[in-house]
C-alpha positions in Angstrom: -57.6 72.9 -53.8 -57.9 71.7 -57.3 -54.1 71.1 -57.4 -54.2 69.1 -54.2 -57.0 67.0 -55.5 -55.2 66.4 -58.7 -52.0 65.3 -56.9 -53.9 62.9 -54.6 -55.7 61.4 -57.5 -52.5 60.8 -59.3 -50.9 59.1 -56.3 -54.0 56.8 -55.8 -54.2 55.9 -59.4 -50.4 55.1 -59.6 -50.5 52.8 -56.5 -53.5 50.9 -57.8 -51.4 49.0 -60.3 -51.8 48.5 -64.0 -54.2 45.6 -63.7 -56.8 47.5 -61.7 -56.6 50.9 -63.4 -60.2 52.0 -64.2 -61.1 52.6 -67.8 -61.0 56.2 -68.9 -58.0 57.2 -66.8 -58.4 61.0 -66.2 -54.6 61.5 -66.1 -54.3 60.4 -69.7 -57.0 62.9 -70.5 -55.2 65.7 -68.6 -52.1 65.2 -70.8 -54.0 66.1 -73.9 -56.1 68.9 -72.3 -54.2 72.3 -72.5 -56.2 73.6 -69.5 -55.5 70.6 -67.2 -52.1 69.5 -68.5 -50.1 72.0 -66.2 -51.5 70.2 -63.1 -49.3 67.2 -64.0 -46.0 69.2 -63.7 -43.8 68.6 -60.7 -43.3 72.3 -60.1 -47.0 73.3 -60.4 -47.8 76.6 -58.7 -51.5 77.4 -58.2 -51.0 81.1 -57.9 -49.1 81.3 -61.1 -51.6 79.1 -62.9 -54.5 81.2 -61.7 -52.7 84.5 -62.7 -51.9 83.1 -66.2 -55.5 81.8 -66.7 -57.1 85.1 -65.8 -54.7 86.9 -68.1 -54.9 84.5 -71.1 -58.6 83.5 -71.1 -61.9 84.2 -69.3 -62.9 82.3 -66.2 -66.0 81.1 -68.0 -63.7 79.0 -70.2 -61.5 77.6 -67.5 -64.0 76.9 -64.7 -66.1 74.3 -66.6 -62.9 72.5 -67.6 -61.7 72.4 -64.0 -65.1 71.2 -62.8 -65.1 68.4 -65.3 -61.6 67.4 -64.3 -62.5 67.3 -60.6 -65.6 65.1 -61.3 -63.5 62.7 -63.4 -61.0 62.5 -60.6 -63.6 61.8 -58.0 -65.1 59.1 -60.1 -61.7 57.5 -60.6 -61.0 57.6 -56.8 -64.3 56.1 -56.0 -63.7 53.3 -58.5 -60.2 52.7 -57.1 -61.4 52.5 -53.5 -64.2 50.1 -54.4 -61.9 47.8 -56.3 -59.4 47.7 -53.4 -61.9 47.7 -50.5 -60.7 44.5 -48.9 -57.0 45.5 -49.0 -57.8 48.9 -47.3 -59.6 47.1 -44.5 -56.6 44.9 -43.8 -54.4 48.0 -43.7 -56.7 49.6 -41.1 -56.5 46.5 -38.9 -52.7 46.6 -38.9 -52.7 50.2 -37.8 -54.8 49.4 -34.8 -52.5 46.7 -33.8 -49.5 49.0 -34.0 -51.2 51.6 -31.8 -51.8 49.0 -29.1 -48.2 47.9 -29.1 -47.0 51.5 -29.0 -49.2 52.1 -25.9 -47.6 49.2 -24.1 -44.1 50.4 -24.9 -45.0 53.9 -23.7 -46.2 52.5 -20.3 -43.0 50.5 -19.9 -40.9 53.6 -20.5 -42.8 55.6 -17.9 -42.4 52.8 -15.3 -38.6 52.6 -16.0 -38.2 56.4 -15.6 -40.0 56.2 -12.2 -37.7 53.3 -11.1 -34.6 55.2 -12.1 -35.7 58.3 -10.1 -36.1 56.2 -7.0 -32.6 54.7 -7.4 -31.1 58.2 -7.9 -32.7 59.4 -4.7 -31.4 56.4 -2.8 -27.7 56.6 -4.0 -27.0 60.4 -3.9 -26.5 60.7 -0.2 -24.1 57.7 0.1 -22.2 59.1 -2.9 -21.7 62.5 -1.2 -20.5 60.8 1.9 -18.0 58.7 0.0 -16.7 61.8 -1.9 -16.2 63.7 1.3 -14.3 60.8 2.9 -12.2 60.5 -0.2 -11.3 64.2 -0.1 -10.4 63.8 3.6 -8.2 60.8 2.8 -6.4 62.7 0.0 -5.7 65.6 2.4 -4.5 63.3 5.1 -2.2 61.5 2.6 -0.7 64.8 1.3 -0.2 66.0 4.9 1.6 62.7 5.8 3.8 63.0 2.7 4.6 66.6 3.5 5.5 65.7 7.1 7.7 62.8 5.8 9.5 65.3 3.5 9.8 67.8 6.4 11.3 65.2 8.7 13.7 63.9 6.0 14.7 67.5 5.2 15.4 68.3 8.8 17.4 65.1 9.3 19.3 65.7 6.1 20.0 69.3 7.1 21.1 68.1 10.6 23.5 65.6 9.1 24.8 68.2 6.7 25.6 70.6 9.6 27.2 67.8 11.6 29.3 66.8 8.6 30.5 70.4 8.0 30.9 71.0 11.8 28.6 74.1 11.4 26.6 75.6 14.3 22.8 75.8 14.1 20.9 77.5 11.4 19.2 80.1 13.6 21.6 82.8 12.5 21.7 82.3 8.7 23.9 85.3 8.2 26.4 84.5 10.8 29.7 82.7 10.1 30.7 80.5 7.2 28.5 77.6 6.3 31.5 75.5 5.2 34.5 75.6 7.5 37.9 76.2 5.9 39.1 72.9 7.4 36.6 70.9 5.3 38.4 68.4 3.2 37.6 67.3 -0.4 35.8 64.3 1.1 33.7 66.5 3.3 32.9 68.6 0.3 31.8 65.6 -1.7 29.6 64.3 1.2 28.1 67.8 1.6 27.5 68.0 -2.1 25.6 64.7 -2.1 23.4 65.8 0.8 22.8 69.2 -0.9 21.7 67.4 -4.0 19.4 65.2 -1.9 17.9 68.3 -0.2 17.3 69.9 -3.6 15.6 66.7 -4.7 13.3 66.8 -1.6 12.4 70.4 -2.5 11.4 69.4 -6.0 9.2 66.4 -4.7 5.5 67.2 -4.5 5.7 70.3 -6.7 2.7 70.3 -9.0 2.7 71.7 -12.5 3.0 75.5 -12.8 3.9 75.8 -9.1 6.8 78.1 -8.4 9.3 77.4 -5.6 9.5 74.5 -3.2 6.6 72.4 -2.2 7.6 72.9 1.5 7.7 76.7 1.2 5.8 78.4 4.1 6.8 75.8 6.7 8.6 77.8 9.4 11.1 75.2 10.3 12.0 74.6 6.7 12.2 78.2 5.8 14.6 78.8 8.7 17.2 76.4 7.3 16.6 77.2 3.6 18.8 80.3 3.6 21.6 78.3 5.3 21.3 75.6 2.7 21.5 78.1 -0.1 24.6 79.7 1.4 26.1 76.3 2.0 25.5 75.3 -1.6 27.2 78.5 -2.9 30.2 77.9 -0.6 30.5 74.2 -1.5 30.5 75.2 -5.2 33.0 78.0 -4.6 35.4 75.7 -2.7 35.0 73.0 -5.3 35.7 75.5 -8.1 38.8 76.7 -6.3 40.0 73.1 -5.8 39.3 72.3 -9.5 41.2 75.3 -10.7 44.1 74.5 -8.3 44.2 70.9 -9.6 44.2 72.1 -13.2 47.0 74.5 -12.6 49.0 71.8 -10.8 47.9 69.1 -13.4 47.1 66.9 -10.4 44.7 64.1 -11.4 43.8 63.4 -7.8 42.8 67.0 -7.0 40.9 67.4 -10.2 39.1 64.1 -9.7 38.1 65.0 -6.1 36.8 68.4 -7.2 34.9 66.7 -10.1 33.3 64.3 -7.6 31.9 67.3 -5.7 30.2 68.6 -8.9 29.1 65.1 -9.9 27.3 64.8 -6.5 25.7 68.2 -7.0 24.5 67.0 -10.5 26.5 69.8 -12.2 29.4 67.8 -13.7 28.7 68.9 -17.2 28.4 72.6 -16.3 31.6 72.5 -14.3 33.4 70.9 -17.2 32.0 73.5 -19.6 33.2 76.3 -17.3 36.8 75.0 -17.2 36.9 74.5 -21.0 35.5 78.0 -21.5 38.1 79.5 -19.1 41.0 77.7 -20.9 39.8 78.7 -24.3 39.3 82.4 -23.3 42.8 82.5 -21.8 44.3 81.2 -25.1 42.2 83.6 -27.1 43.3 86.6 -25.0 46.9 85.7 -25.8 46.1 85.9 -29.5 44.4 89.2 -29.1 47.3 90.6 -27.2 49.8 89.3 -29.8 47.8 90.9 -32.7 47.2 94.2 -30.9 49.1 96.9 -32.8 49.4 99.1 -29.6 51.0 96.2 -27.7 53.3 95.5 -30.6 54.4 99.1 -30.9 54.9 99.3 -27.1 57.1 96.2 -27.2 59.1 97.6 -30.2 59.6 101.0 -28.6 56.9 102.9 -30.5 55.5 103.1 -34.0 54.2 105.7 -36.5 50.9 106.2 -38.2 50.5 105.9 -42.0 50.6 109.6 -42.5 53.6 110.1 -40.1 55.4 107.2 -41.8 55.0 109.1 -45.1 56.2 112.3 -43.5 58.7 110.8 -41.2 57.7 112.6 -38.0 55.8 111.8 -34.8 54.9 108.7 -32.9 51.6 107.0 -33.9 49.0 105.2 -31.8 45.8 103.2 -32.2 44.8 101.5 -35.4 47.0 101.8 -38.5 50.3 101.7 -36.7 53.3 101.1 -38.9 57.0 100.5 -38.0 59.5 103.3 -38.6 61.2 103.2 -42.0 63.8 100.4 -42.1 62.3 98.5 -39.2 59.8 96.5 -41.1 61.7 93.2 -41.0 62.4 93.5 -37.3 58.7 94.3 -36.5 57.6 91.4 -38.7 59.8 88.9 -36.9 58.5 90.3 -33.6 54.9 89.8 -34.7 55.6 86.2 -35.7 57.4 85.5 -32.4 54.4 86.8 -30.5 52.1 84.6 -32.6 54.4 81.6 -32.0 54.3 82.3 -28.2 50.5 82.6 -28.5 50.3 79.2 -30.1 52.5 77.7 -27.3 50.1 79.2 -24.8 47.2 77.8 -26.7 48.9 74.4 -26.8 49.4 74.5 -23.0 45.7 75.4 -22.6 44.8 72.5 -24.9 46.8 70.1 -22.8 45.0 71.5 -19.8 41.7 70.6 -21.5 43.1 67.2 -22.3 44.2 66.8 -18.6 40.6 67.4 -17.6 39.3 65.0 -20.3 41.9 62.4 -19.1 40.5 62.6 -15.5 37.0 62.4 -16.8 37.9 59.3 -18.8 39.4 57.5 -15.7 37.2 58.7 -12.8 34.1 56.7 -11.8 31.5 57.5 -9.2 32.1 55.1 -6.2 28.4 54.4 -5.7 27.0 54.1 -9.3 30.3 53.3 -10.9 29.3 55.6 -13.8 32.2 56.9 -15.8 32.4 60.7 -15.6 33.2 61.2 -19.3 30.2 59.2 -20.2 28.1 61.3 -17.9 29.4 64.5 -19.6 28.8 63.1 -23.1 25.3 62.0 -22.3 24.4 65.4 -20.8 25.7 67.1 -24.0 23.7 64.8 -26.2 20.5 65.2 -24.2 20.9 69.0 -24.5 21.4 68.7 -28.2 18.3 66.5 -28.5 16.2 69.1 -26.7 17.4 71.9 -29.0 16.8 69.7 -32.1 13.3 68.9 -30.7 12.5 72.6 -30.5 13.7 73.3 -34.1 15.2 71.3 -36.9 18.7 69.9 -36.7 20.0 72.3 -39.4 18.6 75.3 -37.5 20.1 74.1 -34.2 23.5 73.6 -35.8 23.4 77.0 -37.5 22.4 78.8 -34.3 25.1 77.2 -32.0 27.1 74.4 -33.6 29.1 74.0 -30.4 26.1 72.2 -28.8 26.6 69.2 -31.1 30.1 68.7 -29.7 30.4 66.3 -26.8 34.1 65.7 -25.9 35.7 68.5 -23.8 38.9 68.7 -26.0 36.8 69.1 -29.1 34.8 71.9 -27.5 38.0 73.6 -26.5 39.3 73.4 -30.1 36.0 74.8 -31.4 35.9 77.7 -28.9 39.6 78.5 -29.5 39.0 78.6 -33.3 36.0 80.8 -32.9 37.7 83.3 -30.5 41.0 83.3 -32.4 39.1 83.8 -35.7 37.5 86.9 -34.3 40.9 88.2 -33.3 42.4 87.5 -36.7 39.3 89.0 -38.3 39.7 92.3 -36.4 43.4 92.4 -37.2 42.7 91.9 -40.9 39.9 94.5 -40.9 42.2 97.1 -39.3 44.5 99.0 -41.7 48.0 98.5 -40.4 51.2 96.6 -40.4 49.8 93.4 -38.8 47.4 92.8 -41.7 50.0 93.1 -44.4 52.4 90.9 -42.5 49.8 88.2 -42.0 48.9 88.3 -45.7 52.5 88.1 -46.9 53.4 85.3 -44.5 50.1 83.5 -44.5 51.8 80.1 -45.1 53.9 80.8 -42.0 50.7 81.4 -40.0 49.4 78.1 -41.2 52.7 76.5 -40.1 52.1 77.8 -36.6 48.5 76.5 -36.5 49.7 73.1 -37.8 52.5 73.1 -35.2 49.8 73.8 -32.5 47.8 70.8 -33.7 50.8 68.6 -34.1 52.0 69.4 -30.6 48.6 68.6 -29.1 48.5 65.3 -31.0 52.0 64.3 -30.1 52.0 65.2 -26.4 48.5 63.9 -25.6 49.1 60.8 -27.7 52.4 60.0 -25.8 50.8 60.6 -22.4 47.7 58.5 -23.4 50.0 55.7 -24.5 52.0 55.8 -21.2 48.7 55.8 -19.2 47.6 52.6 -21.0 44.0 53.7 -20.6 41.1 54.4 -22.9 41.8 58.2 -22.9 40.8 60.0 -26.1 43.7 62.2 -27.4 43.5 66.0 -27.5 42.8 66.0 -31.2 41.2 63.6 -33.6 43.3 61.1 -35.5 41.6 61.9 -38.8 42.8 65.5 -38.6 39.4 67.1 -38.7 40.4 69.3 -35.7 43.1 70.9 -37.8 40.4 72.0 -40.3 38.5 73.6 -37.4 41.7 75.4 -36.1 42.5 76.6 -39.6 39.0 78.2 -39.8 40.4 80.7 -37.4 42.4 82.1 -40.2 39.5 82.3 -42.7 39.6 86.1 -42.9 43.3 86.1 -43.8 43.0 83.0 -45.9 40.3 84.5 -48.1 42.3 87.6 -48.6 45.4 85.6 -49.4 43.6 83.5 -52.0 42.1 86.7 -53.5 45.6 88.1 -53.8 46.9 84.8 -55.2 44.2 84.8 -57.8 44.9 88.5 -58.6 48.6 87.6 -59.2 47.6 84.7 -61.5 45.0 86.7 -63.4 47.5 89.4 -64.4 49.3 87.2 -67.0 45.9 85.8 -68.0 44.6 89.3 -68.7 47.8 90.1 -70.6 47.6 86.9 -72.5 44.0 87.3 -73.6 43.5 91.1 -73.2 41.7 93.1 -75.8 45.0 94.0 -77.3 46.1 90.4 -77.5 42.8 89.5 -79.2 43.3 92.4 -81.5 46.6 91.0 -82.4 45.0 87.7 -83.2 42.4 89.6 -85.2 45.3 91.0 -87.2 46.3 87.4 -88.0 42.8 86.6 -89.0 42.6 89.7 -91.3 46.0 88.8 -92.9 47.9 91.8 -91.6 50.1 89.4 -89.5 51.4 86.1 -90.9 50.1 83.1 -89.0 53.7 81.7 -88.9 55.2 85.1 -87.8 56.7 85.6 -84.4 55.1 88.8 -83.2 51.9 87.4 -81.7 53.5 84.0 -80.9 56.4 85.5 -78.9 54.1 87.7 -76.9 51.8 84.9 -76.2 54.6 82.5 -75.2 56.0 85.1 -72.8 52.6 85.6 -71.2 52.2 81.8 -70.9 55.6 81.4 -69.3 54.8 84.2 -66.9 51.5 82.5 -65.9 53.2 79.1 -65.4 55.9 80.7 -63.4 53.3 82.4 -61.2 51.5 79.1 -60.7 54.7 77.4 -59.7 55.5 80.3 -57.2 52.0 80.1 -55.6 52.2 76.3 -55.2 55.8 76.3 -54.0 54.8 78.8 -51.3 52.3 76.4 -49.8 53.9 73.1 -50.8 54.4 72.1 -47.2 50.8 72.6 -46.3 48.4 70.1 -47.9 45.4 72.1 -46.9 46.8 75.3 -48.4 47.7 73.4 -51.6 44.1 72.4 -51.9 42.9 75.9 -51.3 45.3 77.6 -53.6 44.8 75.0 -56.4 41.0 75.3 -56.2 40.6 78.9 -55.2 43.3 80.5 -57.3 44.9 78.3 -59.9 41.7 76.6 -61.1 39.9 79.9 -60.9 42.5 81.6 -63.1 42.3 78.7 -65.6 38.6 79.1 -65.8 39.1 82.8 -66.4 41.5 81.9 -69.2 39.0 79.6 -70.8 36.2 82.2 -70.6 38.3 84.9 -72.1 39.7 82.6 -74.8 36.1 81.5 -75.8 35.3 85.0 -76.8 38.1 85.0 -79.4 37.1 81.7 -81.1 35.9 82.2 -84.7 33.1 79.9 -85.8 31.9 80.8 -89.2 32.0 79.7 -92.8 35.6 80.9 -93.3 36.7 78.7 -90.3 35.2 75.6 -91.9 36.8 75.9 -95.3 38.9 72.8 -96.1 40.8 72.4 -99.4 43.8 70.1 -99.6 46.9 72.0 -100.8 45.7 75.5 -99.8 46.8 77.5 -96.9 44.6 77.9 -93.8 42.2 80.8 -93.9 42.8 83.9 -91.6 40.0 82.7 -89.3 41.6 79.2 -89.0 44.9 80.9 -88.3 43.4 82.9 -85.5 41.8 79.8 -84.0 45.1 77.8 -84.3 47.0 80.6 -82.6 44.5 80.7 -79.8 44.5 76.9 -79.4 48.3 76.8 -79.4 48.4 79.2 -76.4 45.9 77.2 -74.5 47.6 73.9 -75.4 50.9 75.0 -73.8 49.1 75.7 -70.5 47.2 72.4 -70.7 50.4 70.4 -71.5 52.5 72.0 -68.8 50.0 71.9 -66.0 48.7 68.5 -67.1 52.0 67.0 -66.0 51.4 68.5 -62.6 48.1 66.7 -62.0 49.6 63.2 -61.0 51.9 64.9 -58.5 49.1 66.5 -56.5 46.9 64.9 -53.8 43.5 63.7 -54.8 41.4 66.8 -54.0 43.6 69.5 -55.5 44.4 67.2 -58.5 40.7 66.9 -59.1 40.2 70.6 -59.0 43.1 71.3 -61.4 42.0 68.5 -63.7 38.5 70.0 -64.0 39.9 73.4 -64.7 42.3 72.1 -67.3 39.5 70.1 -68.9 37.6 73.4 -69.3 40.6 75.1 -70.9 41.2 72.0 -73.2 37.5 72.1 -74.2 37.8 75.8 -75.2 40.9 74.9 -77.3 39.1 72.0 -78.9 36.2 74.3 -79.7 38.8 76.6 -81.5 39.9 73.6 -83.6 36.4 72.1 -84.1 35.4 74.0 -87.3 38.4 72.9 -89.3 38.5 69.4 -87.8 34.8 68.9 -88.6 35.5 69.8 -92.2 38.5 67.4 -92.2 36.3 64.6 -90.9 33.7 65.2 -93.7 36.5 65.3 -96.3 37.9 61.9 -95.0 34.5 60.4 -95.2 34.0 61.7 -98.7 37.3 60.3 -99.9 36.8 56.9 -98.3 33.3 56.7 -99.8 34.8 57.0 -103.2 36.3 53.5 -102.9 32.8 52.2 -104.0 33.5 53.6 -107.5 36.5 51.2 -108.0 36.4 47.6 -109.3 37.1 45.2 -106.4 35.8 42.1 -108.1 38.6 41.9 -110.6 41.5 44.1 -111.6 45.2 43.6 -111.3 47.0 42.7 -108.0 48.8 45.5 -106.2 52.0 46.5 -107.9 54.9 48.6 -106.6 54.8 51.1 -103.8 51.6 52.9 -104.9 48.1 52.5 -103.4 44.6 53.0 -104.6 43.5 56.4 -105.8 41.0 57.0 -103.0 43.6 56.1 -100.4 46.1 58.5 -101.9 43.4 61.2 -101.5 42.8 60.2 -97.9 46.5 60.3 -97.1 46.7 63.8 -98.6 43.8 65.0 -96.4 45.6 63.6 -93.2 48.9 65.1 -94.2 47.3 68.5 -94.9 45.5 68.5 -91.5 48.7 67.7 -89.7 51.1 70.0 -91.6 48.8 73.0 -92.2 46.4 73.0 -89.2 47.8 71.0 -86.3 51.5 71.9 -86.7 50.7 75.5 -86.0 49.0 74.6 -82.8 51.9 72.5 -81.7 54.4 75.1 -82.6 52.4 77.8 -80.8 52.3 75.6 -77.7 56.1 75.3 -77.8 55.7 71.5 -77.7 56.8 68.9 -80.0 54.6 66.1 -81.3 56.1 63.5 -79.0 56.0 65.7 -75.9 52.5 66.7 -76.4 51.4 63.1 -76.2 53.5 62.3 -73.2 51.9 60.4 -70.3 50.0 62.7 -67.9 49.6 65.7 -70.2 48.1 63.9 -73.2 44.6 64.0 -71.7 44.7 67.8 -71.7 46.5 68.6 -75.0 43.9 69.7 -77.6 46.0 69.0 -80.7 46.6 65.5 -79.5 42.9 65.0 -78.7 41.9 66.4 -82.2 44.6 64.2 -84.0 43.4 61.1 -82.1 39.8 61.8 -82.9 40.6 62.2 -86.7 42.8 59.1 -86.7 40.2 57.0 -85.0 37.6 58.3 -87.4 39.8 57.3 -90.4 40.2 53.8 -89.2 36.5 53.3 -88.3 35.3 54.6 -91.7 37.8 52.5 -93.6 36.7 49.3 -91.9 33.0 50.3 -92.4 33.3 51.0 -96.1 35.3 47.9 -96.8 32.5 46.0 -95.0 30.0 47.6 -97.4 31.8 46.3 -100.5 29.6 43.6 -102.1 31.8 42.2 -104.9 35.2 41.3 -103.7 37.7 39.3 -105.6 41.1 38.0 -104.5 43.0 40.8 -106.2 40.6 43.3 -104.7 41.3 41.9 -101.3 45.0 42.2 -101.8 44.7 45.8 -102.9 42.6 46.6 -99.8 45.2 44.9 -97.6 47.9 47.2 -99.1 45.6 50.2 -98.6 45.3 49.2 -94.9 49.1 49.4 -94.5 49.3 52.7 -96.2 46.5 54.1 -94.0 48.1 52.9 -90.8 51.5 54.3 -91.8 50.0 57.7 -92.7 48.1 57.8 -89.3 51.3 57.0 -87.5 53.3 59.6 -89.4 50.9 62.5 -89.3 48.5 62.0 -86.5 49.2 59.5 -83.7 52.7 57.9 -83.6 51.5 55.1 -81.3 48.6 53.8 -83.3 48.0 51.1 -80.8 46.6 53.8 -78.4 43.6 54.2 -80.7 42.0 51.2 -79.0 39.1 49.4 -80.7 39.4 51.2 -84.0 43.0 50.0 -84.3 42.1 46.5 -83.3 39.4 46.4 -85.9 41.8 47.5 -88.6 44.4 44.9 -87.7 41.7 42.2 -87.6 40.2 43.2 -90.9 43.3 42.2 -92.9 43.1 38.4 -92.2 39.3 38.6 -91.8 38.9 39.4 -95.5 40.4 36.1 -96.5 38.3 33.9 -94.3 35.9 31.5 -95.9 32.2 31.5 -95.0 32.6 28.4 -92.8 35.6 29.9 -91.0 33.8 33.2 -90.0 31.5 31.8 -87.3 34.4 30.2 -85.4 37.0 32.9 -85.9 38.2 35.0 -82.9 38.7 37.9 -85.3 34.9 38.5 -85.1 35.4 39.8 -81.5 37.7 42.6 -82.7 35.5 43.9 -85.5 32.2 45.7 -84.8 29.3 43.3 -85.2 27.5 45.6 -87.7 30.6 45.6 -89.9 30.9 41.8 -89.7 27.2 41.3 -90.7 27.6 43.8 -93.6 30.7 42.1 -94.9 29.0 38.7 -95.0 26.8 40.0 -97.8 29.9 39.6 -100.0 29.6 35.9 -99.5 25.9 35.8 -100.2 24.2 35.5 -103.6 23.0 38.7 -105.4 19.4 37.7 -104.8 19.9 38.6 -101.1 19.7 42.3 -101.0 21.7 44.3 -98.5 19.9 46.7 -96.0 20.9 49.8 -98.0 19.8 48.2 -101.3 16.4 47.4 -99.8 16.2 51.0 -98.6 17.2 52.5 -101.9 20.4 54.0 -100.5 23.9 54.2 -101.9 26.8 53.0 -99.6 27.9 56.6 -98.7 24.3 57.4 -97.7 24.0 54.2 -95.7 27.3 55.0 -94.0 25.9 58.4 -92.9 22.8 56.6 -91.6 25.0 54.3 -89.6 26.5 57.3 -87.8 23.0 58.2 -86.4 21.7 54.8 -85.6 22.6 51.9 -83.3 24.0 48.4 -84.1 20.6 47.0 -82.9 18.9 48.9 -85.7 21.4 47.5 -88.2 20.7 44.0 -86.9 17.0 44.6 -87.4 17.6 45.7 -91.0 19.8 42.6 -91.6 17.1 40.3 -90.2 14.6 42.0 -92.6 16.8 41.2 -95.6 17.3 37.6 -94.4 13.6 37.0 -94.0 12.8 38.5 -97.4 15.4 36.3 -99.0 14.1 33.2 -97.2 10.6 34.0 -98.4 11.9 34.2 -102.0 13.6 30.9 -101.7 10.5 29.3 -100.3 8.4 30.7 -103.1 10.9 29.3 -105.7 11.3 26.0 -103.8 15.1 26.3 -103.4 17.3 26.0 -100.3 18.6 29.3 -98.8 22.3 30.1 -99.0 24.6 29.0 -96.2 25.4 32.7 -95.5 21.9 33.0 -93.9 22.7 30.7 -91.0 26.1 32.3 -90.5 24.7 35.7 -90.4 22.0 34.7 -87.9 24.5 33.0 -85.7 26.9 36.0 -85.7 24.1 38.5 -85.1 22.5 36.5 -82.3 25.8 36.0 -80.5 26.8 39.6 -80.7 23.5 41.2 -79.6 22.6 38.6 -77.0 26.1 39.0 -75.4 25.5 42.8 -75.5 22.1 42.5 -73.8 23.5 40.2 -71.1 
């Protein structure tokens, strides 16, 4: 109770406001009193407080303090009420008014509830009457609708009987529902009425209801069995007429039979049944042609594998072989049987096209709907339903045939699937048929292509003669041929595996452990790098590999599809195997990177050169074949050759990297010579640094690249011939070194700051010597070096241009912008520091920096030097040199053009 009093006192005191708080606020006193201070806490618990108080101190000490606190709170409450007496009275008056309003509202609610109860009592009875009448009306309506359907069904059945000339339906088991004298027109009319009768049965069927909505009506049930029998007989007679029309290739008979199925609403199913029958008949012929028992029976008997080895007995079942000496005759017999099977398949395909032709011409006489459009629409709707039940990828994986709409395309797909199963079983069985198919696989492809070509030619000629919009039996883009060839996938995969095996034999011999050991002998010095032991063996293996490649491609040359498969699945695969095996033998160590002009190549470099030479011959020989192939196989061969060339380039990379570094070092030494003065060039000699560069180039060509070219059995000119040059590693390495020489020469000349006329003349002579050396040792056609050669040719006249001529000269377009800007420092005063001078670098160090950074960063450094120079001139009060404007103009043109 003390806690409650304290809380109430606190609330009253707080609401009183600061202006009316009585003096001597007890709450302030509670904050300083350790006995009363806990009462101010939000989580005050009286039980806990009492327990702690009794434990910590005696009640005599606590009780007086509590009494005093209660008295001070009561006094404070009394004072607060007294000071706010008028306000409290006003609040009490407002409460009385609220109670009166609430009482009025409560009375109104009660009155409203009584009124609603009276209304409910008054409308319940009329509502029940209306509901009963509505139910009666619903039942009457359903009864009337049912009677209407019964009357329509009886009339329709009567007309159907009259049309067919059948006697009543009281004896559903007696006699034929469809007389034999019924014509195609009678069948079509009967089919239409049967379809209408089926539609009437489906009318009025509610959800989840099984059977007809008219089931249980005696008069309807009596004729239902007759209608069912009539439907079966109409379908049977229509199927017989359709098959007879297909056998006789009579468009009129087929069209009349299709009209019956169209009236029944089963045109798509009837079409599918005919296509399936034609495809199955063709597949059966292939099965019979590949059956070893049938082949042995036709040839007068065969022998099993064991009997063939022993020479006694007549075999049977799987694994049948021809008697010794009869292999060729049996093989020809098998191919003749397959040829006959392809002819039968072509006849079946033309039957499918005959059906498709009738569908493309026939229209319903009432709706004028084209039958082919009806079939295609039905197939597409079926496909949409299956896709809706799953994803399109799952539907295509489960049954890809459902996505095909045209009848002829469905025939091709079913024929390919069934024939593929027959060829798969023949390949899986151990026997003569499997070996014959593998050996003569190109001949099998010829038969399949002949089947496709025959279908295209005959259906195309007939479609042209008909002058109608009849789709041909096969697609014009040849995609149907790919589908037909899939029937041979089992044989094709085995053939490609054998082809790869035949190609991998010389590869394994070329790069076998023994061959690599032979190369290791070269590396260890036991075999001379220029000897013929390893080279002759390698050359023989390479020739054998190239001969095998030619044999494999010649065997399938007349079949573009096989050319693609053999190139990608055998030749390219063998080349990748070659690259992988060769990569193992590449030496990449310190010994392979030693480069000293005038000394022989190290054993490691000799091993890499021998390996690169072997790979280069393959690249050069097959590189000439790439332009002769169609796009797809050419791309596959090109990618494989690129991998082989990359491996050969990796073999040359250690020594070529060292050569690049040596060229850079020799060219950088030009900065030690005096180009401001000196004598003009005299005689045939050149500068000292250029002599060293030429020695490096000559040493690379004669000591390192010549061995690769000799090992590849190719001369310098032939290795750079058109078509093969993109895959010849020695040519690629030589061009890379030549391009690097020209680029570095142009760069270091641009870095020369003090250039006199005699110095320019000596540089011009050095240019000629460098170009001649590159042409003699590396790349005969130096013009093929592209931008690097253009820059070198432009540098000669560019050195002699005045500052005013530079900005308007066309030579600026042929020289890299960074080199042009760096050269212009030779026209500027010494007070304008170059970027490398500001950075505290020597020209060789700055050249190395240029290899790692872009021209945009060079331009940023140049602008920094120009701004620093202009600041100096402003400080001294002098006009900047004209070179500043020219450099800004050249830089802005070059880099704005590059950004655009």
